[in-house]
C-alpha cells in the first residue's frame, strides 16, 4: 500500500504540470495573435485640436517601445514556457525513471523478501537441525563428561600413584646423586691428597736426589781428593811398608833362625830322626817366654823331642821391635834334626 501511494503522488503532480503548461501555451498563442489596441481619434477632435508633432512622434515611439517590450515579454514568456515545458519533460522523465526505479526496487524487494522468507525457512530448518544437533551434542557431551570424569578420576589416581613413585624415584635419585657426589668428593679429595702427597714426595725425592747428587758430587770430589791423598799416602806407605816389610822380613827371618837355632841346641836327637820333621806352633810373650807350644803334625819322635827342647829353653829370642814381635808372637816352625 505504501508503494502505491508513493507512485500516485508523483503521477498527480506530473498531470497537473502538463495541464498548466497546455493552458499557458494556449493563452500565449492568443496573446501572440491579439492585435494591439489602436486609439481611435474622432475626426472632430482632430479638427478641433492642433496636435503637436513631437508628442505624436513620442507617442509613436512609445507605442513602438511598448510593442517591442510586449514582444520581448512574449519571447520571454515563450522561453519561460519552453523552459518550464522542458523542466516538466525532464521532471516527467525523472518521474518515469523514478517509477521504473521504484518498480525495480519493489521487484528487488519482493525478490529479497522471498529470499528472506526462504532464508528464514532455511534458518528455521537449520535452527531445528542445530537444535537437534545441539541436543545430540549435549547428550554426547554429558556422555563424554561422564567418561572424562571417570578418566580424570583414573588419571588422578594414576597421577597420585605416579607422584608417589616419582617422589620415591626422586628420593632414590637424590640419594644416589648424593652418594655419587660424596664418593666423587672423597675420590677427588683422595686424588688431591695423593696428588699433593705425590707432588710432595716428588719434590722431596727431587730435593733428596738433588741433595744426594750434590752430596754425591761433593763426596765424589772429596772421595776423589781423599783417594788421591790416600793413593799418595798408600803409595808412600807402600813404599815405606815395602821397605819396612823388607826390614821386618829380614828381622823375622833373623829371629826365626835364632829361635830354630835355640831349639836345635836343646834338641835331643837319634838316628831314627834323620830326614824327618815336625811342625810346632809356639806362642811367645813379648820378652820371649814360651807361653805354649803345640805340635801340628810330623814324626812323633821329632815332635816329642822338639817340644821337650822348647820347654827346656824356656825363653826364645824375640825382637825388641813391637811390629816384628806382633808378627812372631805366634809362630809355626818346622823342626828338622841336624846331625854333625
Short mmCIF file of C-alpha atoms in Angstrom, two decimals:
data_model
loop_
_atom_site.label_atom_id
_atom_site.label_comp_id
_atom_site.label_asym_id
_atom_site.label_seq_id
_atom_site.Cartn_x
_atom_site.Cartn_y
_atom_site.Cartn_z
CA UNK A 1 0.00 0.00 0.00
CA UNK A 2 2.83 2.44 0.79
CA UNK A 3 4.38 1.74 -2.63
CA UNK A 4 1.06 2.59 -4.48
CA UNK A 5 0.67 5.95 -2.64
CA UNK A 6 4.28 6.83 -3.45
CA UNK A 7 3.63 6.21 -7.15
CA UNK A 8 0.21 8.02 -7.29
CA UNK A 9 1.51 11.28 -5.82
CA UNK A 10 4.22 11.89 -8.50
CA UNK A 11 1.69 10.95 -11.24
CA UNK A 12 -0.78 13.56 -9.96
CA UNK A 13 1.92 16.23 -9.82
CA UNK A 14 3.02 15.39 -13.36
CA UNK A 15 -0.54 15.56 -14.68
CA UNK A 16 -1.13 18.96 -13.07
CA UNK A 17 2.12 20.32 -14.52
CA UNK A 18 1.15 19.14 -18.05
CA UNK A 19 -2.31 20.73 -17.80
CA UNK A 20 -0.81 24.04 -16.63
CA UNK A 21 1.69 24.06 -19.50
CA UNK A 22 -1.09 23.43 -22.05
CA UNK A 23 -3.19 26.32 -20.64
CA UNK A 24 -0.19 28.67 -20.68
CA UNK A 25 0.64 27.72 -24.26
CA UNK A 26 -2.96 28.29 -25.28
CA UNK A 27 -3.06 31.69 -23.62
CA UNK A 28 0.30 32.61 -25.19
CA UNK A 29 -0.99 31.80 -28.66
CA UNK A 30 -3.96 34.06 -28.12
CA UNK A 31 -1.72 36.86 -26.88
CA UNK A 32 0.55 36.46 -29.87
CA UNK A 33 -2.32 36.86 -32.39
CA UNK A 34 -4.20 39.56 -30.49
CA UNK A 35 -3.77 42.92 -32.28
CA UNK A 36 -2.51 45.90 -30.37
CA UNK A 37 -5.38 48.22 -29.44
CA UNK A 38 -5.37 51.39 -31.58
CA UNK A 39 -6.71 54.52 -30.09
CA UNK A 40 -9.45 55.82 -32.25
CA UNK A 41 -9.42 59.61 -32.78
CA UNK A 42 -12.53 61.08 -33.93
CA UNK A 43 -12.35 63.39 -36.83
CA UNK A 44 -13.98 66.17 -34.94
CA UNK A 45 -11.28 66.08 -32.34
CA UNK A 46 -8.51 66.17 -34.97
CA UNK A 47 -10.02 69.01 -36.47
CA UNK A 48 -10.60 70.76 -33.29
CA UNK A 49 -7.12 70.28 -31.66
CA UNK A 50 -3.74 71.08 -33.04
CA UNK A 51 -1.59 68.05 -32.49
CA UNK A 52 1.96 68.54 -31.51
CA UNK A 53 4.02 66.60 -34.00
CA UNK A 54 6.72 65.93 -31.42
CA UNK A 55 4.28 64.47 -28.99
CA UNK A 56 2.90 62.38 -31.79
CA UNK A 57 6.37 61.17 -32.60
CA UNK A 58 6.95 60.49 -28.93
CA UNK A 59 3.71 58.69 -28.67
CA UNK A 60 4.54 56.65 -31.73
CA UNK A 61 7.96 55.80 -30.29
CA UNK A 62 6.32 54.94 -27.01
CA UNK A 63 3.93 52.66 -28.80
CA UNK A 64 6.81 51.05 -30.69
CA UNK A 65 8.67 50.63 -27.46
CA UNK A 66 5.66 49.15 -25.80
CA UNK A 67 5.31 46.83 -28.76
CA UNK A 68 8.94 45.87 -28.53
CA UNK A 69 8.54 45.37 -24.80
CA UNK A 70 5.45 43.32 -25.40
CA UNK A 71 7.27 41.26 -27.99
CA UNK A 72 10.23 40.88 -25.64
CA UNK A 73 7.91 39.87 -22.83
CA UNK A 74 6.21 37.47 -25.18
CA UNK A 75 9.55 36.00 -26.17
CA UNK A 76 10.49 35.74 -22.52
CA UNK A 77 7.14 34.20 -21.75
CA UNK A 78 7.59 31.75 -24.62
CA UNK A 79 11.11 30.99 -23.39
CA UNK A 80 9.79 30.60 -19.90
CA UNK A 81 7.04 28.33 -21.17
CA UNK A 82 9.56 26.32 -23.15
CA UNK A 83 11.85 26.20 -20.14
CA UNK A 84 9.00 25.06 -17.93
CA UNK A 85 7.91 22.56 -20.58
CA UNK A 86 11.50 21.27 -20.73
CA UNK A 87 11.60 21.14 -16.96
CA UNK A 88 8.23 19.35 -16.99
CA UNK A 89 9.61 16.93 -19.58
CA UNK A 90 12.72 16.38 -17.51
CA UNK A 91 10.60 16.03 -14.40
CA UNK A 92 8.41 13.53 -16.25
CA UNK A 93 11.47 11.64 -17.41
CA UNK A 94 12.86 11.71 -13.89
CA UNK A 95 9.48 10.64 -12.61
CA UNK A 96 9.37 7.78 -15.10
CA UNK A 97 12.93 6.85 -14.18
CA UNK A 98 11.93 7.10 -10.54
CA UNK A 99 8.85 4.99 -11.19
CA UNK A 100 10.99 2.46 -13.07
CA UNK A 101 13.50 2.50 -10.27
CA UNK A 102 10.72 2.15 -7.71
CA UNK A 103 9.27 -0.76 -9.70
CA UNK A 104 12.69 -2.38 -9.93
CA UNK A 105 13.27 -1.73 -6.25
CA UNK A 106 9.82 -3.18 -5.46
CA UNK A 107 10.62 -6.20 -7.61
CA UNK A 108 14.05 -6.49 -5.97
CA UNK A 109 12.40 -6.05 -2.59
CA UNK A 110 9.94 -8.80 -3.44
CA UNK A 111 12.84 -10.98 -4.54
CA UNK A 112 14.71 -10.12 -1.39
CA UNK A 113 11.56 -10.71 0.67
CA UNK A 114 11.19 -14.10 -0.97
CA UNK A 115 14.84 -14.76 -0.37
CA UNK A 116 14.43 -13.59 3.22
CA UNK A 117 11.44 -15.90 3.62
CA UNK A 118 13.39 -18.74 2.05
CA UNK A 119 16.34 -17.86 4.23
CA UNK A 120 14.08 -17.68 7.27
CA UNK A 121 12.69 -21.09 6.43
CA UNK A 122 16.23 -22.35 5.87
CA UNK A 123 17.23 -20.75 9.16
CA UNK A 124 14.30 -22.41 10.88
CA UNK A 125 15.29 -25.73 9.34
CA UNK A 126 18.91 -25.08 10.22
CA UNK A 127 17.93 -24.00 13.72
CA UNK A 128 15.90 -27.16 14.09
CA UNK A 129 18.83 -29.19 12.79
CA UNK A 130 21.21 -27.27 15.02
CA UNK A 131 18.83 -27.77 17.94
CA UNK A 132 18.75 -31.48 17.27
CA UNK A 133 22.48 -31.43 16.73
CA UNK A 134 22.90 -29.43 19.94
CA UNK A 135 20.69 -31.90 21.79
CA UNK A 136 22.74 -34.75 20.39
CA UNK A 137 25.95 -32.83 21.15
CA UNK A 138 24.70 -32.18 24.68
CA UNK A 139 23.96 -35.86 25.11
CA UNK A 140 27.37 -36.69 23.69
CA UNK A 141 28.88 -34.02 25.93
CA UNK A 142 27.23 -35.45 29.00
CA UNK A 143 28.38 -38.92 27.96
CA UNK A 144 31.88 -37.62 27.31
CA UNK A 145 31.77 -35.58 30.51
CA UNK A 146 30.92 -38.73 32.42
CA UNK A 147 33.65 -40.61 30.59
CA UNK A 148 36.03 -37.68 31.14
CA UNK A 149 35.19 -37.63 34.83
CA UNK A 150 35.86 -41.35 35.07
CA UNK A 151 39.07 -40.86 33.08
CA UNK A 152 40.07 -37.92 35.28
CA UNK A 153 39.43 -39.99 38.40
CA UNK A 154 41.54 -42.79 36.95
CA UNK A 155 44.13 -40.25 35.77
CA UNK A 156 44.15 -38.60 39.19
CA UNK A 157 44.69 -41.93 40.88
CA UNK A 158 47.39 -42.77 38.33
CA UNK A 159 48.90 -39.30 38.82
CA UNK A 160 48.90 -39.73 42.60
CA UNK A 161 50.48 -43.14 42.19
CA UNK A 162 52.97 -41.69 39.69
CA UNK A 163 53.73 -38.83 42.10
CA UNK A 164 54.43 -41.33 44.86
CA UNK A 165 56.59 -43.37 42.50
CA UNK A 166 58.29 -40.22 41.17
CA UNK A 167 58.87 -39.00 44.72
CA UNK A 168 60.40 -42.34 45.63
CA UNK A 169 62.42 -42.33 42.42
CA UNK A 170 63.45 -38.71 43.01
CA UNK A 171 64.50 -39.57 46.56
CA UNK A 172 66.40 -42.60 45.32
CA UNK A 173 67.98 -40.49 42.58
CA UNK A 174 68.81 -37.75 45.11
CA UNK A 175 70.33 -40.36 47.45
CA UNK A 176 72.24 -41.84 44.52
CA UNK A 177 73.45 -38.42 43.40
CA UNK A 178 74.36 -37.54 46.97
CA UNK A 179 76.29 -40.79 47.33
CA UNK A 180 77.90 -40.23 43.96
CA UNK A 181 78.72 -36.66 44.95
CA UNK A 182 80.14 -37.83 48.28
CA UNK A 183 82.07 -40.61 46.55
CA UNK A 184 83.24 -38.18 43.90
CA UNK A 185 84.19 -35.62 46.53
CA UNK A 186 86.01 -38.31 48.51
CA UNK A 187 87.68 -39.62 45.37
CA UNK A 188 88.63 -36.08 44.39
CA UNK A 189 89.88 -35.41 47.92
CA UNK A 190 91.81 -38.70 47.89
CA UNK A 191 93.13 -37.96 44.43
CA UNK A 192 94.04 -34.45 45.52
CA UNK A 193 95.68 -35.78 48.66
CA UNK A 194 97.50 -38.42 46.62
CA UNK A 195 98.48 -35.82 44.07
CA UNK A 196 99.66 -33.49 46.81
CA UNK A 197 101.46 -36.36 48.54
CA UNK A 198 102.96 -37.45 45.24
CA UNK A 199 103.91 -33.88 44.43
CA UNK A 200 105.39 -33.53 47.90
CA UNK A 201 107.10 -36.90 47.61
CA UNK A 202 108.32 -35.99 44.13
CA UNK A 203 109.52 -32.65 45.43
CA UNK A 204 111.19 -34.33 48.40
CA UNK A 205 112.60 -37.03 46.14
CA UNK A 206 113.79 -34.37 43.74
CA UNK A 207 115.25 -32.38 46.61
CA UNK A 208 116.81 -35.54 48.02
CA UNK A 209 118.02 -36.52 44.58
CA UNK A 210 119.45 -33.07 44.07
CA UNK A 211 120.91 -33.11 47.59
CA UNK A 212 122.19 -36.64 47.01
CA UNK A 213 123.56 -35.67 43.64
CA UNK A 214 125.17 -32.66 45.24
CA UNK A 215 126.35 -34.77 48.17
CA UNK A 216 127.50 -37.48 45.77
CA UNK A 217 129.28 -34.90 43.71
CA UNK A 218 130.82 -33.41 46.82
CA UNK A 219 131.53 -36.89 48.21
CA UNK A 220 132.91 -37.94 44.88
CA UNK A 221 135.05 -34.85 44.81
CA UNK A 222 136.12 -35.47 48.42
CA UNK A 223 136.49 -39.17 47.74
CA UNK A 224 138.48 -38.39 44.68
CA UNK A 225 140.54 -35.94 46.66
CA UNK A 226 140.82 -38.38 49.57
CA UNK A 227 141.50 -41.18 47.14
CA UNK A 228 144.18 -39.11 45.55
CA UNK A 229 145.55 -38.33 49.02
CA UNK A 230 145.07 -41.95 50.08
CA UNK A 231 146.67 -43.14 46.89
CA UNK A 232 149.55 -40.81 47.51
CA UNK A 233 149.71 -41.89 51.14
CA UNK A 234 149.25 -45.52 50.18
CA UNK A 235 151.96 -45.19 47.65
CA UNK A 236 154.12 -43.59 50.25
CA UNK A 237 153.09 -46.16 52.87
CA UNK A 238 153.50 -48.94 50.36
CA UNK A 239 156.95 -47.73 49.65
CA UNK A 240 157.59 -47.38 53.34
CA UNK A 241 155.86 -50.65 54.13
CA UNK A 242 157.77 -52.36 51.44
CA UNK A 243 160.91 -51.04 52.98
CA UNK A 244 159.71 -51.92 56.44
CA UNK A 245 158.45 -55.29 55.29
CA UNK A 246 161.79 -56.00 53.85
CA UNK A 247 163.35 -54.94 57.07
CA UNK A 248 160.76 -56.80 59.12
CA UNK A 249 161.07 -59.90 56.96
CA UNK A 250 164.72 -59.65 57.45
CA UNK A 251 164.18 -59.30 61.20
CA UNK A 252 161.59 -62.09 61.18
CA UNK A 253 163.92 -64.31 59.25
CA UNK A 254 166.72 -63.38 61.59
CA UNK A 255 164.81 -64.18 64.80
CA UNK A 256 163.20 -67.22 63.25
CA UNK A 257 166.65 -68.55 62.54
CA UNK A 258 167.70 -67.67 66.09
CA UNK A 259 164.66 -69.49 67.57
CA UNK A 260 165.34 -72.55 65.40
CA UNK A 261 168.96 -72.45 66.43
CA UNK A 262 167.97 -72.31 70.14
CA UNK A 263 165.60 -75.25 69.67
CA UNK A 264 168.29 -77.18 67.75
CA UNK A 265 170.76 -76.64 70.57
CA UNK A 266 168.31 -78.12 73.09
CA UNK A 267 167.05 -80.84 70.77
CA UNK A 268 168.00 -84.42 71.68
CA UNK A 269 168.26 -86.42 68.50
CA UNK A 270 168.91 -90.01 67.48
CA UNK A 271 169.50 -91.76 64.19
CA UNK A 272 165.85 -92.67 63.79
CA UNK A 273 165.01 -88.98 63.36
CA UNK A 274 167.24 -88.45 60.34
CA UNK A 275 165.41 -86.85 57.47
CA UNK A 276 162.22 -86.44 59.46
CA UNK A 277 160.42 -83.23 60.62
CA UNK A 278 157.73 -81.88 62.91
CA UNK A 279 155.65 -78.70 62.69
CA UNK A 280 155.36 -76.92 66.01
CA UNK A 281 153.19 -73.88 66.89
CA UNK A 282 154.73 -71.67 69.54
CA UNK A 283 153.13 -68.77 71.39
CA UNK A 284 155.58 -66.23 72.89
CA UNK A 285 155.41 -63.39 75.36
CA UNK A 286 157.00 -60.01 74.42
CA UNK A 287 160.09 -60.95 76.42
CA UNK A 288 160.41 -64.27 74.56
CA UNK A 289 158.92 -66.51 77.31
CA UNK A 290 157.25 -69.56 75.82
CA UNK A 291 153.60 -69.34 76.75
CA UNK A 292 152.62 -72.56 74.98
CA UNK A 293 153.71 -74.95 72.27
CA UNK A 294 151.65 -77.35 70.19
CA UNK A 295 152.75 -79.93 67.64
CA UNK A 296 150.83 -79.60 64.32
CA UNK A 297 151.96 -82.77 62.70
CA UNK A 298 155.04 -84.76 61.69
CA UNK A 299 157.18 -87.54 63.04
CA UNK A 300 156.14 -88.31 66.64
CA UNK A 301 159.67 -88.74 67.84
CA UNK A 302 160.78 -85.49 66.29
CA UNK A 303 157.68 -83.77 67.68
CA UNK A 304 158.29 -85.02 71.22
CA UNK A 305 161.98 -84.01 71.02
CA UNK A 306 161.07 -80.56 69.60
CA UNK A 307 158.55 -79.93 72.32
CA UNK A 308 160.99 -81.01 75.01
CA UNK A 309 163.68 -78.73 73.55
CA UNK A 310 161.28 -75.72 73.64
CA UNK A 311 160.32 -76.38 77.25
CA UNK A 312 163.97 -76.77 78.12
CA UNK A 313 164.86 -73.43 76.53
CA UNK A 314 162.01 -71.66 78.46
CA UNK A 315 162.63 -68.45 76.55
CA UNK A 316 163.24 -67.92 72.89
CA UNK A 317 164.78 -64.95 71.12
CA UNK A 318 162.31 -62.13 70.23
CA UNK A 319 162.83 -58.74 68.56
CA UNK A 320 162.51 -55.64 70.70
CA UNK A 321 160.55 -54.06 67.79
CA UNK A 322 156.82 -54.41 68.61
CA UNK A 323 155.96 -54.77 64.93
CA UNK A 324 158.36 -57.67 64.49
CA UNK A 325 157.08 -59.18 67.79
CA UNK A 326 153.48 -58.95 66.57
CA UNK A 327 154.46 -60.92 63.52
CA UNK A 328 156.26 -63.57 65.59
CA UNK A 329 154.26 -63.87 68.85
CA UNK A 330 152.51 -66.86 67.32
CA UNK A 331 154.84 -68.69 65.00
CA UNK A 332 154.81 -72.04 63.25
CA UNK A 333 158.19 -73.73 63.00
CA UNK A 334 159.34 -76.79 61.10
CA UNK A 335 161.84 -78.62 63.28
CA UNK A 336 164.25 -80.89 61.42
CA UNK A 337 167.02 -82.55 63.44
CA UNK A 338 170.53 -81.95 62.18
CA UNK A 339 173.41 -84.31 62.57
CA UNK A 340 177.08 -83.36 62.72
#
